[in-house]
Amino acid sequence: MKGTVYKSTGSWYQVKSEAGTFYDCRIKGKFRIKGIKSTNPVAVGDRVEFDIEDKEGAEQGVIKKIEKRENYIIRKSVNLSKQTHIIASNIDQVFLLVTLNNPPTLTTFIDRFLVTAEAYHVKAVLLFNKVDSYNEDELVEVKYLAAMYRNAGYECIGISATTGKNVDKVKEMMLGKTSMFAGHSGTGKSTLINAIEPGLNLKTSRISEQHKQGQHTTTFAEMFDLTFDARIIDTPGIKGFGVVEIEREELGDYFPEFFRIKQDCKFHNCLHLEEPKCAVKDALEEGEIAWSRYKSYLQILEGEEDNYRTDIYPKK
């Protein structure tokens, strides 16, 4: 039988068959020893082949094959091991929720997430949430950030999950697609998902209460079919975001505003550091590329990962 993974608990997987029936499945041991360094060999969104077995009168599935993934979002595990964690796979688009404060979403986190989405071919949209709660100065800052990321090539939408501002716009973008929602705990993912599909009734406090630092390796995404033609992947709050397996020479290609002008660099393998006649450095000096984006590029290039794999917001 063939199906799609909708939920994972680490050892068990809920798989929806092509006929629309859900089965609890486990995996064959060989997935663990195939050199997969991921903490989760099977991810939500994976298309799989599975057999049904009769275990003490109950039907149980055994996943025997994972079909080739079209794309996925992956990050380094929080503990400083070489393991990685695939958050979800086969995604049409990812909405990254950004909040100016409560909690603050730093540009370094946003940029790391966007680089990963670019590298693994997932369209990313930035949702600036809680716009109803900002004062005049904060709104100016949000508009500045949105303009910066639009200039880089990303769609940015100001929303309020509580008042419903632009929720219909997000809903429209989700039609016919599988969309993943991501962001720090407390940015309003569950509130937004409940506004889009009230029937799901997700607990808006569960993420911030349960998913504390150091537990990323045992927390998983979950996919839901919606009442309109769409699927949603809800993810636990992501705190740090370690970038995975990106070659130094390729990194600049995952900053769209760098990629657009790289052919104007004197050297085809320019790393945009100290090389002469570098189009990216020139654009930076002219104010056409944001310094915060370039700073993120340098930090990833230099492998400054540790600070971005741990929780930078202590619990109150």
Coordinates of C-alpha atoms in Angstrom, one line a residue:
M1 CA 0.0 0.0 0.0
K2 CA 1.0 3.6 -0.5
G3 CA 0.3 6.6 1.7
T4 CA 1.5 9.8 3.2
V5 CA 2.9 10.3 6.8
Y6 CA 0.7 12.7 8.7
K7 CA 2.1 12.4 12.2
S8 CA 5.2 11.0 14.0
T9 CA 5.8 10.2 17.6
G10 CA 9.3 9.1 17.1
S11 CA 8.7 5.3 17.0
W12 CA 5.2 5.3 15.5
Y13 CA 3.9 7.0 12.4
Q14 CA 0.3 7.8 11.4
V15 CA 0.0 7.2 7.6
K16 CA -3.0 8.1 5.5
S17 CA -3.4 5.5 2.7
E18 CA -4.4 6.5 -0.9
A19 CA -7.9 5.3 0.0
G20 CA -8.0 7.8 2.8
T21 CA -7.7 5.4 5.7
F22 CA -5.3 6.2 8.6
Y23 CA -3.0 3.4 9.8
D24 CA -0.6 3.3 12.8
C25 CA 2.8 2.2 11.3
R26 CA 6.3 1.5 12.5
I27 CA 9.4 1.3 10.4
K28 CA 11.7 -1.6 9.5
G29 CA 14.9 -1.5 11.4
K30 CA 17.0 -1.1 8.2
F31 CA 16.0 2.6 8.0
R32 CA 18.1 3.1 11.1
I33 CA 21.3 1.7 9.7
K34 CA 21.3 3.1 6.2
G35 CA 23.7 5.9 7.1
I36 CA 20.8 8.3 7.7
K37 CA 22.1 10.8 10.3
S38 CA 18.7 12.3 10.8
T39 CA 17.1 11.9 14.2
N40 CA 13.9 10.9 12.3
P41 CA 14.4 8.6 9.3
V42 CA 10.7 9.2 8.4
A43 CA 9.3 12.7 8.3
V44 CA 5.8 14.2 8.2
G45 CA 4.9 14.6 4.5
D46 CA 6.9 11.6 3.4
R47 CA 5.2 9.4 0.8
V48 CA 5.8 5.8 1.8
E49 CA 5.0 2.2 0.9
F50 CA 3.8 0.0 3.7
D51 CA 2.5 -3.5 4.5
I52 CA -0.4 -4.3 6.8
E53 CA 0.2 -6.9 9.5
D54 CA -2.3 -8.5 11.9
K55 CA -1.0 -8.0 15.5
E56 CA -3.2 -9.7 18.1
G57 CA -6.3 -8.9 16.2
A58 CA -5.4 -5.3 15.4
E59 CA -4.1 -4.0 12.0
Q60 CA -0.7 -2.4 12.1
G61 CA 1.4 -1.1 9.3
V62 CA 5.1 -1.5 8.6
I63 CA 6.8 1.1 6.4
K64 CA 9.2 -0.5 4.0
K65 CA 10.1 2.2 1.6
I66 CA 10.3 6.0 1.5
E67 CA 9.7 7.5 -1.9
K68 CA 12.1 10.2 -3.2
R69 CA 11.4 13.5 -1.4
E70 CA 10.7 16.5 -3.7
N71 CA 12.0 18.8 -0.9
Y72 CA 12.3 19.2 2.8
I73 CA 13.1 21.6 5.6
I74 CA 16.1 20.3 7.7
R75 CA 18.0 21.7 10.6
K76 CA 20.9 20.6 12.9
S77 CA 19.8 19.0 16.1
V78 CA 20.1 21.2 19.2
N79 CA 22.7 19.0 20.9
L80 CA 26.0 19.7 19.1
S81 CA 26.1 16.3 17.5
K82 CA 26.4 15.6 13.7
Q83 CA 22.7 14.6 13.6
T84 CA 20.1 16.5 11.7
H85 CA 16.3 16.8 12.0
I86 CA 14.0 16.8 9.0
I87 CA 11.1 19.0 10.1
A88 CA 8.8 18.0 7.2
S89 CA 9.0 17.0 3.5
N90 CA 7.2 17.4 0.2
I91 CA 6.0 21.0 1.0
D92 CA 4.6 23.5 -1.5
Q93 CA 5.4 26.5 0.7
V94 CA 6.4 27.5 4.2
F95 CA 5.0 30.4 6.1
L96 CA 7.6 31.8 8.6
L97 CA 5.9 33.7 11.4
V98 CA 7.9 36.7 12.5
T99 CA 7.2 38.9 15.6
L100 CA 9.0 42.1 16.5
N101 CA 8.8 41.3 20.3
N102 CA 7.1 38.9 22.6
P103 CA 9.1 36.9 21.4
P104 CA 11.6 38.8 19.3
T105 CA 12.5 37.1 16.0
L106 CA 16.1 38.1 15.1
T107 CA 17.1 38.6 11.5
T108 CA 19.9 36.0 12.0
F109 CA 17.2 33.3 12.6
I110 CA 15.1 34.5 9.7
D111 CA 18.0 34.4 7.3
R112 CA 19.1 31.0 8.4
F113 CA 15.6 29.7 7.8
L114 CA 15.4 31.3 4.4
V115 CA 18.7 30.0 3.3
T116 CA 17.6 26.4 4.2
A117 CA 14.3 27.0 2.3
E118 CA 16.2 28.2 -0.8
A119 CA 18.7 25.3 -0.6
Y120 CA 16.0 22.7 -0.4
H121 CA 13.7 24.3 -2.9
V122 CA 10.8 25.3 -0.7
K123 CA 9.0 28.6 -1.4
A124 CA 9.1 30.8 1.8
V125 CA 6.7 33.6 2.7
L126 CA 7.2 35.9 5.8
L127 CA 4.2 36.6 7.9
F128 CA 4.7 39.6 10.2
N129 CA 2.2 38.7 13.0
K130 CA 0.7 40.7 15.8
V131 CA 0.6 43.9 13.8
D132 CA -2.4 45.0 15.9
S133 CA -0.3 45.1 19.0
Y134 CA 2.5 47.4 17.8
N135 CA 2.9 51.1 18.6
E136 CA 3.8 53.6 15.8
D137 CA 7.5 53.2 16.2
E138 CA 7.3 49.4 16.2
L139 CA 5.1 49.5 13.0
V140 CA 7.8 51.6 11.3
E141 CA 10.3 48.9 12.2
V142 CA 8.1 46.1 10.9
K143 CA 7.6 48.0 7.7
Y144 CA 11.4 48.5 7.4
L145 CA 12.0 44.7 7.9
A146 CA 9.3 43.8 5.4
A147 CA 10.7 46.2 2.8
M148 CA 14.2 44.7 3.4
Y149 CA 13.0 41.2 2.7
R150 CA 10.8 42.2 -0.2
N151 CA 13.9 43.8 -1.7
A152 CA 15.7 40.4 -1.2
G153 CA 12.9 38.7 -3.1
Y154 CA 10.4 37.4 -0.5
E155 CA 6.7 37.9 -0.2
C156 CA 5.9 39.6 3.1
I157 CA 2.5 40.0 4.6
G158 CA 1.5 41.9 7.8
I159 CA -1.1 39.9 9.7
S160 CA -3.0 39.6 13.0
A161 CA -4.1 36.1 13.9
T162 CA -6.2 37.5 16.7
T163 CA -8.1 40.2 14.7
G164 CA -8.1 38.3 11.5
K165 CA -6.2 40.9 9.4
N166 CA -5.0 39.4 6.1
V167 CA -5.9 35.9 7.3
D168 CA -8.0 35.5 4.2
K169 CA -5.0 36.4 2.1
V170 CA -3.0 33.6 3.7
K171 CA -5.9 31.2 3.2
E172 CA -6.1 32.1 -0.5
M173 CA -2.4 31.3 -0.9
M174 CA -2.9 27.9 0.7
L175 CA -5.5 26.7 -1.8
G176 CA -4.5 23.4 -3.4
K177 CA -1.2 23.3 -1.5
T178 CA 0.6 21.7 1.4
S179 CA 1.8 24.6 3.6
M180 CA 4.1 24.4 6.6
F181 CA 3.9 26.9 9.4
A182 CA 7.0 27.7 11.4
G183 CA 8.5 30.1 13.8
H184 CA 9.6 30.6 17.4
S185 CA 7.2 29.4 20.2
G186 CA 4.8 32.3 20.9
T187 CA 4.8 33.8 17.5
G188 CA 1.1 32.8 17.1
K189 CA 1.3 29.7 14.8
S190 CA -1.5 27.9 16.6
T191 CA -3.7 31.0 16.9
L192 CA -3.3 31.6 13.1
I193 CA -4.0 28.0 12.2
N194 CA -7.2 28.2 14.4
A195 CA -8.2 31.4 12.6
I196 CA -7.7 29.6 9.3
E197 CA -9.5 26.4 10.3
P198 CA -11.4 26.9 13.6
G199 CA -12.4 23.3 13.7
L200 CA -8.9 22.1 14.4
N201 CA -9.0 23.8 17.8
L202 CA -5.3 23.6 18.4
K203 CA -4.2 24.5 21.9
T204 CA -2.5 27.8 21.7
S205 CA -0.4 27.3 24.8
R206 CA 0.8 23.7 24.3
I207 CA 4.0 24.6 22.4
S208 CA 5.3 27.2 24.8
E209 CA 4.6 25.0 27.8
Q210 CA 5.8 21.6 26.6
H211 CA 8.6 22.1 24.1
K212 CA 11.4 23.4 26.2
Q213 CA 15.0 23.7 25.3
G214 CA 16.8 20.4 24.5
Q215 CA 13.7 18.6 23.4
H216 CA 13.8 19.3 19.7
T217 CA 14.9 15.8 18.8
T218 CA 11.7 14.3 20.2
T219 CA 9.2 16.8 18.9
F220 CA 7.6 16.5 15.5
A221 CA 5.4 18.1 13.0
E222 CA 1.8 17.1 12.3
M223 CA -0.2 17.5 9.1
F224 CA -3.9 18.2 8.9
D225 CA -6.4 18.1 6.0
L226 CA -8.5 21.3 6.0
T227 CA -12.1 21.8 5.1
F228 CA -11.1 23.7 2.0
D229 CA -8.7 22.3 -0.6
A230 CA -5.5 22.5 1.5
R231 CA -3.2 20.7 3.9
I232 CA -1.4 22.3 6.8
I233 CA 1.8 21.2 8.6
D234 CA 1.9 22.5 12.2
T235 CA 5.4 22.5 13.7
P236 CA 6.7 22.8 17.3
G237 CA 8.3 26.1 18.1
I238 CA 11.8 26.3 16.6
K239 CA 14.3 28.0 18.8
G240 CA 17.7 27.8 17.1
F241 CA 18.3 27.0 13.5
G242 CA 21.5 25.3 12.5
V243 CA 22.1 25.3 8.7
V244 CA 22.9 21.9 7.2
E245 CA 25.3 20.8 4.5
I246 CA 25.7 23.9 2.4
E247 CA 29.0 24.3 0.5
R248 CA 30.8 27.6 1.0
E249 CA 30.8 28.2 -2.8
E250 CA 27.0 27.7 -3.0
L251 CA 25.9 29.8 0.0
G252 CA 25.7 33.1 -1.9
D253 CA 23.2 31.4 -4.3
Y254 CA 20.8 31.0 -1.5
F255 CA 20.6 34.8 -0.9
P256 CA 18.4 35.7 -3.9
E257 CA 19.6 39.3 -3.9
F258 CA 23.3 38.1 -4.1
F259 CA 22.4 35.5 -6.8
R260 CA 20.8 38.1 -9.0
I261 CA 24.0 40.1 -9.4
K262 CA 26.8 37.5 -8.9
Q263 CA 27.5 37.4 -12.7
D264 CA 28.8 40.9 -12.4
C265 CA 31.5 39.8 -9.9
K266 CA 35.0 39.8 -11.5
F267 CA 35.6 36.2 -10.4
H268 CA 33.0 33.5 -11.1
N269 CA 33.8 31.8 -7.8
C270 CA 33.7 35.0 -5.8
L271 CA 32.8 34.5 -2.1
H272 CA 32.0 38.2 -1.7
L273 CA 34.7 38.7 1.0
E274 CA 37.9 40.5 0.0
E275 CA 37.8 39.8 -3.7
P276 CA 38.3 42.9 -6.0
K277 CA 35.4 44.1 -8.2
C278 CA 32.7 42.2 -6.2
A279 CA 29.2 43.2 -7.3
V280 CA 27.7 42.1 -3.9
K281 CA 30.1 44.2 -1.9
D282 CA 29.5 47.2 -4.3
A283 CA 25.7 46.7 -3.9
L284 CA 26.2 46.6 -0.1
E285 CA 28.1 49.9 -0.1
E286 CA 25.4 51.4 -2.3
G287 CA 22.7 50.4 0.1
E288 CA 21.1 48.0 -2.4
I289 CA 21.8 45.0 -0.1
A290 CA 21.0 45.1 3.6
W291 CA 23.9 44.9 6.0
S292 CA 22.0 42.5 8.3
R293 CA 21.7 40.0 5.4
Y294 CA 25.4 40.3 4.6
K295 CA 26.2 39.8 8.3
S296 CA 24.1 36.6 8.3
Y297 CA 25.9 35.4 5.2
L298 CA 29.3 35.9 6.9
Q299 CA 28.2 34.1 10.0
I300 CA 27.0 31.1 8.1
L301 CA 30.0 31.1 5.9
E302 CA 32.3 31.2 8.9
G303 CA 30.4 28.4 10.6
E304 CA 29.2 30.3 13.6
E305 CA 26.5 27.8 14.3
D306 CA 26.5 27.1 18.1
N307 CA 24.6 30.2 19.1
Y308 CA 21.8 29.4 16.6
R309 CA 21.2 25.9 17.7
T310 CA 20.2 26.7 21.3
D311 CA 17.5 28.7 23.0
I312 CA 18.5 32.3 23.0
Y313 CA 15.4 33.4 24.9
P314 CA 15.5 32.1 28.6
K315 CA 12.3 31.1 30.2
K316 CA 10.7 33.7 32.4

